[in-house]
């Protein structure tokens, strides 16, 4: 990672969509990174009226022709980014544009959240071509953060929500890392050893496997993958080790989910980030992570 000027916050280019309602992607990532003291620069891939998770016909404006000219402008300005972080993409061509973005900042931490689907099903805007080409982005990433559905798509394996053994979990992490990234974190895994909801990780350089178990809550909210990945990224950019950043991201995501569950709001509206964001500005300690 390149060095940044003392006093200037770390800067991240966030290549994600802007969904007006439903609390996902840029609408949660920007406030989270700001609260963590990181400068987040949005590079919107599409503008949507809501996320695509069950709110009827979505108004969708693709911004494929925006990303490259924006990148060229940033290069003319000689801007530096300490991190480039991609997520929800609006079209297959955007995979090439993201690749160019990553290559333009070779010293930046490259984070690819290979957003493609959930609960065994691809999101409706993700074509088979986009799903198969996502491996090209993963190949240039330092860190990837798939959920189990996305991990199966990347590995070309059948999706199963059944609990997995610790040794199968490790083997999945290693195979994902063999696609390119040095660090892999898979979210929302049920382990046969009893943890109903765990986030698991692998750091190839240190040859270490990590597991952060959390409480199971019987509701799914959109945007929780984006919340997890952005806190994880913010943690790493603040100097956290992988297990500490995983612990921080897991704790914050759990707090946001449990707060919202307690109010019984429509799950499609996402989590009540507004009530929980201040947790990120506090000094917390982390001891919940384990070796996998
Ligand atoms: O949180 C992932 C996500 C991001 N962006 C859009 C989505 C989703 C998940 O449904 O629909 C537009």
PDB file of C-alpha atoms and ligand atoms in Angstrom:
ATOM      1  CA  UNK A   1       0.000   0.000   0.000  1.00  0.00           C
ATOM      2  CA  UNK A   2       1.306   3.483  -0.782  1.00  0.00           C
ATOM      3  CA  UNK A   3       2.019   5.929   1.982  1.00  0.00           C
ATOM      4  CA  UNK A   4      -0.358   8.811   2.470  1.00  0.00           C
ATOM      5  CA  UNK A   5       0.337  12.275   3.782  1.00  0.00           C
ATOM      6  CA  UNK A   6       0.190  12.645   7.560  1.00  0.00           C
ATOM      7  CA  UNK A   7      -3.133  14.196   8.440  1.00  0.00           C
ATOM      8  CA  UNK A   8      -4.885  13.116   5.273  1.00  0.00           C
ATOM      9  CA  UNK A   9      -7.398  10.318   5.784  1.00  0.00           C
ATOM     10  CA  UNK A  10      -6.920   7.158   3.725  1.00  0.00           C
ATOM     11  CA  UNK A  11      -8.862   7.471   0.469  1.00  0.00           C
ATOM     12  CA  UNK A  12     -10.989   4.765  -1.152  1.00  0.00           C
ATOM     13  CA  UNK A  13     -12.577   4.686  -4.619  1.00  0.00           C
ATOM     14  CA  UNK A  14     -15.839   2.807  -4.080  1.00  0.00           C
ATOM     15  CA  UNK A  15     -17.215   1.325  -7.313  1.00  0.00           C
ATOM     16  CA  UNK A  16     -20.799   0.410  -6.383  1.00  0.00           C
ATOM     17  CA  UNK A  17     -24.396   1.290  -7.279  1.00  0.00           C
ATOM     18  CA  UNK A  18     -26.495   4.015  -5.698  1.00  0.00           C
ATOM     19  CA  UNK A  19     -29.850   2.567  -4.643  1.00  0.00           C
ATOM     20  CA  UNK A  20     -32.185   5.303  -3.423  1.00  0.00           C
ATOM     21  CA  UNK A  21     -34.207   3.185  -1.001  1.00  0.00           C
ATOM     22  CA  UNK A  22     -33.417  -0.007   0.895  1.00  0.00           C
ATOM     23  CA  UNK A  23     -30.075   0.763   2.590  1.00  0.00           C
ATOM     24  CA  UNK A  24     -27.478  -1.097   0.559  1.00  0.00           C
ATOM     25  CA  UNK A  25     -24.303  -0.437  -1.443  1.00  0.00           C
ATOM     26  CA  UNK A  26     -23.235   3.252  -1.553  1.00  0.00           C
ATOM     27  CA  UNK A  27     -25.939   4.456   0.838  1.00  0.00           C
ATOM     28  CA  UNK A  28     -24.451   2.321   3.630  1.00  0.00           C
ATOM     29  CA  UNK A  29     -20.794   2.163   2.539  1.00  0.00           C
ATOM     30  CA  UNK A  30     -20.231   5.939   2.394  1.00  0.00           C
ATOM     31  CA  UNK A  31     -21.476   6.718   5.923  1.00  0.00           C
ATOM     32  CA  UNK A  32     -19.626   3.700   7.356  1.00  0.00           C
ATOM     33  CA  UNK A  33     -16.272   4.638   5.847  1.00  0.00           C
ATOM     34  CA  UNK A  34     -16.721   8.296   6.855  1.00  0.00           C
ATOM     35  CA  UNK A  35     -17.555   7.286  10.440  1.00  0.00           C
ATOM     36  CA  UNK A  36     -14.365   5.205  10.456  1.00  0.00           C
ATOM     37  CA  UNK A  37     -12.307   8.229   9.429  1.00  0.00           C
ATOM     38  CA  UNK A  38     -11.784   7.101   5.824  1.00  0.00           C
ATOM     39  CA  UNK A  39     -12.453   9.286   2.789  1.00  0.00           C
ATOM     40  CA  UNK A  40     -14.832   7.425   0.483  1.00  0.00           C
ATOM     41  CA  UNK A  41     -15.056   8.584  -3.147  1.00  0.00           C
ATOM     42  CA  UNK A  42     -18.085   7.050  -4.879  1.00  0.00           C
ATOM     43  CA  UNK A  43     -17.819   5.792  -8.448  1.00  0.00           C
ATOM     44  CA  UNK A  44     -21.457   4.863  -9.111  1.00  0.00           C
ATOM     45  CA  UNK A  45     -22.038   1.913 -11.445  1.00  0.00           C
ATOM     46  CA  UNK A  46     -25.807   2.465 -11.705  1.00  0.00           C
ATOM     47  CA  UNK A  47     -28.570   4.463 -10.089  1.00  0.00           C
ATOM     48  CA  UNK A  48     -31.598   2.476  -8.920  1.00  0.00           C
ATOM     49  CA  UNK A  49     -34.805   3.557  -7.242  1.00  0.00           C
ATOM     50  CA  UNK A  50     -34.463   0.650  -4.772  1.00  0.00           C
ATOM     51  CA  UNK A  51     -32.332  -2.488  -4.469  1.00  0.00           C
ATOM     52  CA  UNK A  52     -33.473  -5.453  -6.518  1.00  0.00           C
ATOM     53  CA  UNK A  53     -34.675  -7.518  -3.558  1.00  0.00           C
ATOM     54  CA  UNK A  54     -38.441  -7.739  -3.825  1.00  0.00           C
ATOM     55  CA  UNK A  55     -39.711  -4.185  -4.250  1.00  0.00           C
ATOM     56  CA  UNK A  56     -41.259  -4.646  -7.687  1.00  0.00           C
ATOM     57  CA  UNK A  57     -40.168  -2.993 -10.924  1.00  0.00           C
ATOM     58  CA  UNK A  58     -36.998  -1.016 -10.219  1.00  0.00           C
ATOM     59  CA  UNK A  59     -36.027   2.169 -12.082  1.00  0.00           C
ATOM     60  CA  UNK A  60     -32.477   1.351 -13.243  1.00  0.00           C
ATOM     61  CA  UNK A  61     -30.051   3.771 -14.945  1.00  0.00           C
ATOM     62  CA  UNK A  62     -26.858   2.114 -16.034  1.00  0.00           C
ATOM     63  CA  UNK A  63     -23.679   4.231 -15.689  1.00  0.00           C
ATOM     64  CA  UNK A  64     -21.310   2.031 -17.694  1.00  0.00           C
ATOM     65  CA  UNK A  65     -20.136   5.040 -19.730  1.00  0.00           C
ATOM     66  CA  UNK A  66     -19.262   6.971 -16.546  1.00  0.00           C
ATOM     67  CA  UNK A  67     -16.557   4.856 -14.895  1.00  0.00           C
ATOM     68  CA  UNK A  68     -13.717   5.188 -17.433  1.00  0.00           C
ATOM     69  CA  UNK A  69     -13.994   8.967 -18.004  1.00  0.00           C
ATOM     70  CA  UNK A  70     -14.122   9.427 -14.214  1.00  0.00           C
ATOM     71  CA  UNK A  71     -10.968   7.303 -13.873  1.00  0.00           C
ATOM     72  CA  UNK A  72      -9.233   9.385 -16.591  1.00  0.00           C
ATOM     73  CA  UNK A  73     -10.154  12.571 -14.734  1.00  0.00           C
ATOM     74  CA  UNK A  74      -8.700  11.228 -11.480  1.00  0.00           C
ATOM     75  CA  UNK A  75      -5.510  10.300 -13.345  1.00  0.00           C
ATOM     76  CA  UNK A  76      -5.221  13.793 -14.834  1.00  0.00           C
ATOM     77  CA  UNK A  77      -5.542  15.134 -11.278  1.00  0.00           C
ATOM     78  CA  UNK A  78      -2.785  12.723 -10.139  1.00  0.00           C
ATOM     79  CA  UNK A  79      -5.082  11.594  -7.337  1.00  0.00           C
ATOM     80  CA  UNK A  80      -3.902   8.747  -5.169  1.00  0.00           C
ATOM     81  CA  UNK A  81      -6.176   6.121  -3.667  1.00  0.00           C
ATOM     82  CA  UNK A  82      -5.020   3.854  -0.871  1.00  0.00           C
ATOM     83  CA  UNK A  83      -7.809   1.412  -1.738  1.00  0.00           C
ATOM     84  CA  UNK A  84     -10.035   0.551  -4.684  1.00  0.00           C
ATOM     85  CA  UNK A  85     -13.148  -1.361  -3.631  1.00  0.00           C
ATOM     86  CA  UNK A  86     -15.641  -2.771  -6.125  1.00  0.00           C
ATOM     87  CA  UNK A  87     -19.077  -4.270  -5.453  1.00  0.00           C
ATOM     88  CA  UNK A  88     -22.420  -4.339  -7.264  1.00  0.00           C
ATOM     89  CA  UNK A  89     -21.889  -3.846 -11.012  1.00  0.00           C
ATOM     90  CA  UNK A  90     -24.487  -2.807 -13.578  1.00  0.00           C
ATOM     91  CA  UNK A  91     -23.128  -4.501 -16.725  1.00  0.00           C
ATOM     92  CA  UNK A  92     -20.493  -6.925 -18.027  1.00  0.00           C
ATOM     93  CA  UNK A  93     -18.428  -4.077 -19.551  1.00  0.00           C
ATOM     94  CA  UNK A  94     -17.993  -2.649 -16.049  1.00  0.00           C
ATOM     95  CA  UNK A  95     -15.787  -5.634 -15.203  1.00  0.00           C
ATOM     96  CA  UNK A  96     -13.220  -4.315 -17.748  1.00  0.00           C
ATOM     97  CA  UNK A  97     -13.587  -0.792 -16.342  1.00  0.00           C
ATOM     98  CA  UNK A  98     -12.981  -2.045 -12.801  1.00  0.00           C
ATOM     99  CA  UNK A  99      -9.908  -3.977 -14.006  1.00  0.00           C
ATOM    100  CA  UNK A 100      -8.542  -0.735 -15.455  1.00  0.00           C
ATOM    101  CA  UNK A 101      -9.267   1.066 -12.186  1.00  0.00           C
ATOM    102  CA  UNK A 102      -7.406  -1.588 -10.171  1.00  0.00           C
ATOM    103  CA  UNK A 103      -4.450  -1.553 -12.613  1.00  0.00           C
ATOM    104  CA  UNK A 104      -4.242   2.262 -12.463  1.00  0.00           C
ATOM    105  CA  UNK A 105      -3.561   2.134  -8.713  1.00  0.00           C
ATOM    106  CA  UNK A 106      -1.251  -0.873  -8.340  1.00  0.00           C
ATOM    107  CA  UNK A 107      -0.161   0.092  -4.810  1.00  0.00           C
ATOM    108  CA  UNK A 108      -3.722   0.436  -3.529  1.00  0.00           C
ATOM    109  CA  UNK A 109      -5.364  -2.284  -1.465  1.00  0.00           C
ATOM    110  CA  UNK A 110      -7.735  -3.948  -3.971  1.00  0.00           C
ATOM    111  CA  UNK A 111     -10.973  -5.165  -2.434  1.00  0.00           C
ATOM    112  CA  UNK A 112     -13.478  -7.062  -4.568  1.00  0.00           C
ATOM    113  CA  UNK A 113     -16.852  -7.823  -3.052  1.00  0.00           C
ATOM    114  CA  UNK A 114     -18.030 -10.212  -5.797  1.00  0.00           C
ATOM    115  CA  UNK A 115     -21.691  -9.216  -5.366  1.00  0.00           C
ATOM    116  CA  UNK A 116     -23.721 -11.655  -7.493  1.00  0.00           C
ATOM    117  CA  UNK A 117     -26.468 -13.217  -5.412  1.00  0.00           C
ATOM    118  CA  UNK A 118     -27.694 -14.618  -2.118  1.00  0.00           C
ATOM    119  CA  UNK A 119     -29.495 -17.689  -0.733  1.00  0.00           C
ATOM    120  CA  UNK A 120     -28.337 -19.784  -3.694  1.00  0.00           C
ATOM    121  CA  UNK A 121     -29.830 -17.454  -6.308  1.00  0.00           C
ATOM    122  CA  UNK A 122     -28.154 -14.829  -8.530  1.00  0.00           C
ATOM    123  CA  UNK A 123     -29.499 -11.249  -8.380  1.00  0.00           C
ATOM    124  CA  UNK A 124     -31.782 -10.659 -11.337  1.00  0.00           C
ATOM    125  CA  UNK A 125     -29.501  -8.127 -13.077  1.00  0.00           C
ATOM    126  CA  UNK A 126     -26.489 -10.503 -13.007  1.00  0.00           C
ATOM    127  CA  UNK A 127     -26.167 -12.330 -16.346  1.00  0.00           C
ATOM    128  CA  UNK A 128     -24.328 -15.688 -16.672  1.00  0.00           C
ATOM    129  CA  UNK A 129     -21.504 -13.790 -18.501  1.00  0.00           C
ATOM    130  CA  UNK A 130     -21.117 -11.365 -15.584  1.00  0.00           C
ATOM    131  CA  UNK A 131     -21.045 -14.254 -13.151  1.00  0.00           C
ATOM    132  CA  UNK A 132     -18.376 -16.140 -15.072  1.00  0.00           C
ATOM    133  CA  UNK A 133     -16.226 -13.011 -15.665  1.00  0.00           C
ATOM    134  CA  UNK A 134     -16.273 -12.050 -11.977  1.00  0.00           C
ATOM    135  CA  UNK A 135     -13.291 -14.432 -11.612  1.00  0.00           C
ATOM    136  CA  UNK A 136     -11.169 -11.922 -13.585  1.00  0.00           C
ATOM    137  CA  UNK A 137     -11.798  -9.268 -10.935  1.00  0.00           C
ATOM    138  CA  UNK A 138     -11.193 -11.724  -8.116  1.00  0.00           C
ATOM    139  CA  UNK A 139      -7.840 -12.597  -9.743  1.00  0.00           C
ATOM    140  CA  UNK A 140      -6.512  -9.039  -9.230  1.00  0.00           C
ATOM    141  CA  UNK A 141      -7.908  -8.582  -5.694  1.00  0.00           C
ATOM    142  CA  UNK A 142      -5.935  -8.545  -2.445  1.00  0.00           C
ATOM    143  CA  UNK A 143      -9.130  -9.288  -0.502  1.00  0.00           C
ATOM    144  CA  UNK A 144     -12.486 -10.789  -1.506  1.00  0.00           C
ATOM    145  CA  UNK A 145     -15.644 -11.024   0.611  1.00  0.00           C
ATOM    146  CA  UNK A 146     -18.132 -13.439  -1.019  1.00  0.00           C
ATOM    147  CA  UNK A 147     -21.151 -14.881   0.741  1.00  0.00           C
ATOM    148  CA  UNK A 148     -21.709 -18.636   0.336  1.00  0.00           C
ATOM    149  CA  UNK A 149     -23.752 -18.207  -2.859  1.00  0.00           C
ATOM    150  CA  UNK A 150     -21.014 -16.102  -4.437  1.00  0.00           C
ATOM    151  CA  UNK A 151     -18.292 -18.483  -3.218  1.00  0.00           C
ATOM    152  CA  UNK A 152     -20.078 -21.382  -4.966  1.00  0.00           C
ATOM    153  CA  UNK A 153     -20.466 -19.381  -8.201  1.00  0.00           C
ATOM    154  CA  UNK A 154     -16.749 -18.465  -8.132  1.00  0.00           C
ATOM    155  CA  UNK A 155     -15.726 -22.083  -7.512  1.00  0.00           C
ATOM    156  CA  UNK A 156     -18.224 -23.501 -10.039  1.00  0.00           C
ATOM    157  CA  UNK A 157     -19.617 -25.663  -7.238  1.00  0.00           C
ATOM    158  CA  UNK A 158     -23.232 -26.474  -6.358  1.00  0.00           C
ATOM    159  CA  UNK A 159     -24.702 -24.217  -3.656  1.00  0.00           C
ATOM    160  CA  UNK A 160     -25.599 -25.841  -0.378  1.00  0.00           C
ATOM    161  CA  UNK A 161     -26.740 -24.140   2.816  1.00  0.00           C
ATOM    162  CA  UNK A 162     -26.041 -27.306   4.854  1.00  0.00           C
ATOM    163  CA  UNK A 163     -23.575 -26.947   7.756  1.00  0.00           C
ATOM    164  CA  UNK A 164     -19.973 -27.583   6.719  1.00  0.00           C
ATOM    165  CA  UNK A 165     -17.093 -29.060   8.678  1.00  0.00           C
ATOM    166  CA  UNK A 166     -14.151 -26.890   9.666  1.00  0.00           C
ATOM    167  CA  UNK A 167     -11.904 -28.794   7.273  1.00  0.00           C
ATOM    168  CA  UNK A 168     -14.325 -28.272   4.341  1.00  0.00           C
ATOM    169  CA  UNK A 169     -14.518 -24.589   5.290  1.00  0.00           C
ATOM    170  CA  UNK A 170     -10.715 -24.312   5.165  1.00  0.00           C
ATOM    171  CA  UNK A 171     -10.562 -26.108   1.836  1.00  0.00           C
ATOM    172  CA  UNK A 172     -13.165 -23.678   0.375  1.00  0.00           C
ATOM    173  CA  UNK A 173     -11.127 -20.688   1.607  1.00  0.00           C
ATOM    174  CA  UNK A 174      -7.906 -22.074   0.120  1.00  0.00           C
ATOM    175  CA  UNK A 175      -9.574 -22.788  -3.252  1.00  0.00           C
ATOM    176  CA  UNK A 176     -10.966 -19.235  -3.342  1.00  0.00           C
ATOM    177  CA  UNK A 177      -7.530 -17.855  -2.523  1.00  0.00           C
ATOM    178  CA  UNK A 178      -6.060 -19.898  -5.395  1.00  0.00           C
ATOM    179  CA  UNK A 179      -8.182 -17.746  -7.727  1.00  0.00           C
ATOM    180  CA  UNK A 180      -5.795 -14.883  -6.797  1.00  0.00           C
ATOM    181  CA  UNK A 181      -6.548 -12.989  -3.586  1.00  0.00           C
ATOM    182  CA  UNK A 182      -4.210 -13.117  -0.643  1.00  0.00           C
ATOM    183  CA  UNK A 183      -7.060 -12.738   1.854  1.00  0.00           C
ATOM    184  CA  UNK A 184     -10.496 -14.353   1.611  1.00  0.00           C
ATOM    185  CA  UNK A 185     -13.449 -13.813   3.944  1.00  0.00           C
ATOM    186  CA  UNK A 186     -16.650 -15.812   3.405  1.00  0.00           C
ATOM    187  CA  UNK A 187     -19.727 -14.496   5.203  1.00  0.00           C
ATOM    188  CA  UNK A 188     -22.745 -16.270   6.653  1.00  0.00           C
ATOM    189  CA  UNK A 189     -21.423 -19.816   6.997  1.00  0.00           C
ATOM    190  CA  UNK A 190     -23.073 -22.460   9.204  1.00  0.00           C
ATOM    191  CA  UNK A 191     -20.471 -24.773  10.725  1.00  0.00           C
ATOM    192  CA  UNK A 192     -21.074 -28.400  11.618  1.00  0.00           C
ATOM    193  CA  UNK A 193     -19.292 -27.701  14.927  1.00  0.00           C
ATOM    194  CA  UNK A 194     -22.423 -25.784  16.027  1.00  0.00           C
ATOM    195  CA  UNK A 195     -21.922 -22.127  14.984  1.00  0.00           C
ATOM    196  CA  UNK A 196     -25.104 -21.234  13.064  1.00  0.00           C
ATOM    197  CA  UNK A 197     -23.721 -17.990  11.698  1.00  0.00           C
ATOM    198  CA  UNK A 198     -19.996 -17.454  11.278  1.00  0.00           C
ATOM    199  CA  UNK A 199     -17.734 -15.356   9.105  1.00  0.00           C
ATOM    200  CA  UNK A 200     -14.598 -17.256   8.165  1.00  0.00           C
ATOM    201  CA  UNK A 201     -11.328 -16.024   6.733  1.00  0.00           C
ATOM    202  CA  UNK A 202      -7.933 -17.048   5.388  1.00  0.00           C
ATOM    203  CA  UNK A 203      -4.729 -15.042   5.174  1.00  0.00           C
ATOM    204  CA  UNK A 204      -2.522 -16.839   2.654  1.00  0.00           C
ATOM    205  CA  UNK A 205       0.667 -14.956   3.538  1.00  0.00           C
ATOM    206  CA  UNK A 206       0.384 -15.851   7.220  1.00  0.00           C
ATOM    207  CA  UNK A 207      -1.209 -19.248   6.470  1.00  0.00           C
ATOM    208  CA  UNK A 208      -3.836 -18.573   9.113  1.00  0.00           C
ATOM    209  CA  UNK A 209      -7.545 -19.383   9.190  1.00  0.00           C
ATOM    210  CA  UNK A 210     -10.037 -17.374  11.256  1.00  0.00           C
ATOM    211  CA  UNK A 211     -13.614 -17.715  12.389  1.00  0.00           C
ATOM    212  CA  UNK A 212     -15.857 -15.122  14.016  1.00  0.00           C
ATOM    213  CA  UNK A 213     -19.088 -16.698  15.264  1.00  0.00           C
ATOM    214  CA  UNK A 214     -22.169 -14.540  15.735  1.00  0.00           C
ATOM    215  CA  UNK A 215     -25.759 -14.803  16.936  1.00  0.00           C
ATOM    216  CA  UNK A 216     -28.265 -16.201  14.478  1.00  0.00           C
ATOM    217  CA  UNK A 217     -31.198 -13.866  13.769  1.00  0.00           C
ATOM    218  CA  UNK A 218     -34.090 -15.376  11.779  1.00  0.00           C
ATOM    219  CA  UNK A 219     -34.456 -12.470   9.316  1.00  0.00           C
ATOM    220  CA  UNK A 220     -32.329 -11.451   6.320  1.00  0.00           C
ATOM    221  CA  UNK A 221     -31.786  -7.813   5.470  1.00  0.00           C
ATOM    222  CA  UNK A 222     -30.356  -6.478   2.198  1.00  0.00           C
ATOM    223  CA  UNK A 223     -27.077  -4.592   2.406  1.00  0.00           C
ATOM    224  CA  UNK A 224     -25.586  -6.536   5.313  1.00  0.00           C
ATOM    225  CA  UNK A 225     -22.848  -7.912   3.017  1.00  0.00           C
ATOM    226  CA  UNK A 226     -21.995  -4.325   2.018  1.00  0.00           C
ATOM    227  CA  UNK A 227     -21.935  -3.272   5.683  1.00  0.00           C
ATOM    228  CA  UNK A 228     -19.643  -6.164   6.590  1.00  0.00           C
ATOM    229  CA  UNK A 229     -17.253  -5.586   3.656  1.00  0.00           C
ATOM    230  CA  UNK A 230     -17.020  -1.832   4.222  1.00  0.00           C
ATOM    231  CA  UNK A 231     -16.275  -2.137   7.972  1.00  0.00           C
ATOM    232  CA  UNK A 232     -13.709  -4.844   7.154  1.00  0.00           C
ATOM    233  CA  UNK A 233     -12.073  -2.571   4.560  1.00  0.00           C
ATOM    234  CA  UNK A 234     -12.185   0.442   6.885  1.00  0.00           C
ATOM    235  CA  UNK A 235     -10.582  -1.659   9.633  1.00  0.00           C
ATOM    236  CA  UNK A 236      -7.740  -2.872   7.416  1.00  0.00           C
ATOM    237  CA  UNK A 237      -7.098   0.693   6.204  1.00  0.00           C
ATOM    238  CA  UNK A 238      -6.915   1.799   9.853  1.00  0.00           C
ATOM    239  CA  UNK A 239      -4.186  -0.780  10.561  1.00  0.00           C
ATOM    240  CA  UNK A 240      -6.280  -3.658  11.960  1.00  0.00           C
ATOM    241  CA  UNK A 241      -5.068  -7.216  11.395  1.00  0.00           C
ATOM    242  CA  UNK A 242      -7.405  -9.482   9.408  1.00  0.00           C
ATOM    243  CA  UNK A 243      -8.958 -11.233  12.471  1.00  0.00           C
ATOM    244  CA  UNK A 244      -9.467  -7.926  14.301  1.00  0.00           C
ATOM    245  CA  UNK A 245     -11.047  -6.313  11.215  1.00  0.00           C
ATOM    246  CA  UNK A 246     -13.255  -9.413  10.776  1.00  0.00           C
ATOM    247  CA  UNK A 247     -14.284  -9.227  14.429  1.00  0.00           C
ATOM    248  CA  UNK A 248     -15.100  -5.501  14.118  1.00  0.00           C
ATOM    249  CA  UNK A 249     -17.107  -6.042  10.910  1.00  0.00           C
ATOM    250  CA  UNK A 250     -18.986  -9.022  12.373  1.00  0.00           C
ATOM    251  CA  UNK A 251     -19.826  -7.163  15.602  1.00  0.00           C
ATOM    252  CA  UNK A 252     -21.067  -4.054  13.825  1.00  0.00           C
ATOM    253  CA  UNK A 253     -23.161  -6.046  11.336  1.00  0.00           C
ATOM    254  CA  UNK A 254     -24.681  -8.034  14.203  1.00  0.00           C
ATOM    255  CA  UNK A 255     -25.474  -4.868  16.189  1.00  0.00           C
ATOM    256  CA  UNK A 256     -27.164  -3.318  13.133  1.00  0.00           C
ATOM    257  CA  UNK A 257     -29.190  -6.487  12.453  1.00  0.00           C
ATOM    258  CA  UNK A 258     -30.271  -6.989  16.084  1.00  0.00           C
ATOM    259  CA  UNK A 259     -31.208  -3.332  16.557  1.00  0.00           C
ATOM    260  CA  UNK A 260     -33.401  -3.498  13.461  1.00  0.00           C
ATOM    261  CA  UNK A 261     -34.900  -6.888  14.336  1.00  0.00           C
ATOM    262  CA  UNK A 262     -35.966  -5.426  17.675  1.00  0.00           C
ATOM    263  CA  UNK A 263     -38.097  -2.832  15.874  1.00  0.00           C
ATOM    264  CA  UNK A 264     -39.742  -5.361  13.560  1.00  0.00           C
ATOM    265  CA  UNK A 265     -39.518  -3.169  10.468  1.00  0.00           C
ATOM    266  CA  UNK A 266     -40.020  -4.479   6.923  1.00  0.00           C
ATOM    267  CA  UNK A 267     -36.804  -6.440   6.199  1.00  0.00           C
ATOM    268  CA  UNK A 268     -36.750  -5.076   2.624  1.00  0.00           C
ATOM    269  CA  UNK A 269     -36.046  -1.615   4.071  1.00  0.00           C
ATOM    270  CA  UNK A 270     -32.632  -2.764   5.304  1.00  0.00           C
ATOM    271  CA  UNK A 271     -30.988  -2.227   8.691  1.00  0.00           C
ATOM    272  CA  UNK A 272     -31.293   0.899  10.835  1.00  0.00           C
ATOM    273  CA  UNK A 273     -27.803   2.167  10.222  1.00  0.00           C
ATOM    274  CA  UNK A 274     -28.788   5.583  11.592  1.00  0.00           C
ATOM    275  CA  UNK A 275     -29.274   4.133  15.082  1.00  0.00           C
ATOM    276  CA  UNK A 276     -26.011   2.194  15.145  1.00  0.00           C
ATOM    277  CA  UNK A 277     -23.396   4.161  13.189  1.00  0.00           C
ATOM    278  CA  UNK A 278     -22.006   5.876  16.296  1.00  0.00           C
ATOM    279  CA  UNK A 279     -20.643   2.476  17.485  1.00  0.00           C
ATOM    280  CA  UNK A 280     -17.994   2.818  14.790  1.00  0.00           C
ATOM    281  CA  UNK A 281     -16.672   6.050  16.279  1.00  0.00           C
ATOM    282  CA  UNK A 282     -16.058   4.466  19.704  1.00  0.00           C
ATOM    283  CA  UNK A 283     -12.956   2.694  20.912  1.00  0.00           C
ATOM    284  CA  UNK A 284     -13.875  -0.976  21.144  1.00  0.00           C
ATOM    285  CA  UNK A 285     -11.826  -4.037  21.925  1.00  0.00           C
ATOM    286  CA  UNK A 286     -12.126  -7.329  20.082  1.00  0.00           C
ATOM    287  CA  UNK A 287     -11.706 -10.833  21.456  1.00  0.00           C
ATOM    288  CA  UNK A 288     -14.442 -12.817  19.782  1.00  0.00           C
ATOM    289  CA  UNK A 289     -12.389 -14.227  16.914  1.00  0.00           C
ATOM    290  CA  UNK A 290     -11.069 -17.780  16.963  1.00  0.00           C
ATOM    291  CA  UNK A 291      -8.748 -19.890  14.856  1.00  0.00           C
ATOM    292  CA  UNK A 292     -10.755 -21.910  12.342  1.00  0.00           C
TER     293      UNK A 292
HETATM  294  O1  LIG B   1     -26.383  -5.510  -1.220  1.00  0.00           O
HETATM  295  C1  LIG B   1     -26.176  -5.994  -2.482  1.00  0.00           C
HETATM  296  C2  LIG B   1     -26.936  -5.209  -3.514  1.00  0.00           C
HETATM  297  C3  LIG B   1     -26.367  -4.079  -4.042  1.00  0.00           C
HETATM  298  N1  LIG B   1     -26.988  -3.352  -4.982  1.00  0.00           N
HETATM  299  C4  LIG B   1     -28.210  -3.682  -5.417  1.00  0.00           C
HETATM  300  C5  LIG B   1     -28.847  -4.820  -4.925  1.00  0.00           C
HETATM  301  C6  LIG B   1     -28.198  -5.599  -3.957  1.00  0.00           C
HETATM  302  C7  LIG B   1     -28.861  -6.769  -3.395  1.00  0.00           C
HETATM  303  O2  LIG B   1     -30.013  -7.044  -3.591  1.00  0.00           O
HETATM  304  O3  LIG B   1     -30.057  -5.149  -5.385  1.00  0.00           O
HETATM  305  C8  LIG B   1     -28.898  -2.841  -6.444  1.00  0.00           C
END
